[in-house]
Each structure stands twice: as C-alpha cells, then as structure tokens.
Amino acid sequence: MPTLSEDPKVAEVDAGDVFMDKGLPATAWSLEVGGAGTGGNTRITTVPAQSGAGRVKVTATDHGVQEGARRFVIDGTGPAQILLSTQSPVDLTRQTNGDVLLTATMRVDAAPTRPVALSLRSGPGGGQVSLGRMEQLGTGQWKTLGVPLKCFGGNVNMAKVDTPFVLATDGALTVSVARVALGTTADVKLTCAK
C-alpha cells in the first residue's frame, strides 16, 4: 500500500473575516438593534426580540437552513439601526489596501420608505455609504451586496474596527440578513462615490 496523503484538502477560512453567519453573530461579536445615534441599543441574544423603544422587531427566518437568518422590521417612527459590534476591535488595514469587500447576504422584504445607509465604525469615527432605497437589491430575493472597504474612508481607523456593519434608516424597512463577512465576490457590487 502506498503512503496516503495527510492533506485534508480543506481550504483555510479566516474566521476573523466572518462577522455573522446563518443569522448568528460570530464569536466575540454582538448583534444589536436600536435608535440610530441614541446610544440605546438592545443586544439580540434570542428571537423574537425588539429594541428597547420598540422601533425594531427581530424574528428568525430561513436561509439555507431553518432559521438561518434574522428578519428585522423597522417601523419608521424614528431613526433605527441594525449593527454588529465587538469589544475587541479588529485590524482591517491589510484588507482595505486590496479589493476586499464588506459583504452582506440580505433579502429586502419590504422596500424602505426613506434612504438607507451602510456604515463601518472605529470608536466614534466612521465612514458611510448610501444605499438609497436599496433598489439595487430588489425585493423578495436573497442577494449578496458588496461594498469595497476603501469606500468607507472618512474617519475610520481601519486598524481598530469595532463595528463593521451598521444598517440605518429613518424610514420603515423590513430586511432579512443571513451573513456579514469580508469577501471578494458579490451579486451586487457598489462603487465608491467620487
């Protein structure tokens, strides 16, 4: 018998580049909802749940597996946000210098009534990209949105990112999110505004 290879042929995956998968935040990350800019976020550990002010309701929905995503119903009564955060900031400097994207696998269930912004933050500083009314994703279909990390620019310290995903709006919106990660492919890729 010849000697068998011990190589498992499994591609290495950097778990540090996945912030949410199958509707659940990765280890060391928290899923939160609340009023944008009010500081009153509610950490989501079980579903169903809602923000303290009741502006955002969270339930489970299916994507790939049963309850493999979270569905967020934003009522439009004031600013609201969905975010992933950590107490242990990550260094994304190397990824920002390349063509790495912040990707989010989402389904717009009810189109937003007001513009939506996607932000990435490091402490109080942050950069934001406008998603308009999310027309690029359509309604009722799962799509992966990709935004180049370099588009966030602004006041973000990419060496200390503690909130890589903030979806915020002043209007009503129903959206389901299954996965948030860094990657190089997406169904819809945004370009940086000039």
Phi, psi and omega in degrees: 000129177288159179292131180273147179291142176263003179285117183286352180060034178255126179293140178287134177241127178276104183298339179291346181264003178246122182259333179208137178213139182055035176081000182242140177294146177291165178307136180080000179248151179238139172266126182226154173224155179172193178273123182303129177078357181268346180074000182262057181280150177247126178282131182262113179247336176221161176232149002287155179206172176207161178292161181305320180277354179079008181288333182234124176251138184238129175225171176268148174217168185266139170202110181079310177226165178299131182057037181274014178206167175243137181254128182245122176251111179260124189279347176082013181274001179169179181302139179214155180211155174239131182211160174241128183221167178214158173270352181241087184306150180250153179264112180251018183303311183298316181293329181291330181285346179256206179253038181281140182251148163275119183248145177222121176271112188223162171226123176277114182271327174218119185304145180293146178272347178223165179301153180241142177240143174248125182236159174228133187230152170229103185061225181283343181274148180199164175235151186222148177234133179280132174256006182057229176257026175061029180301328183296341180264345183070191181233138173084006180234139175287128176218152176259119178267135178235131177234122178304135181303325182295343178291338184282332173028237175053224185262025182275128171270098185295348177278349183219058180280121179247349179219089185279352184214115174225118176252117187228147177204158173263352184255186176278147181196140170237119183220143176249138181233128180254321187211141173226125184200173170268145181193186181236356179233148179201154176291321180233116179252127176273154174251154181290137176290143180281000000 
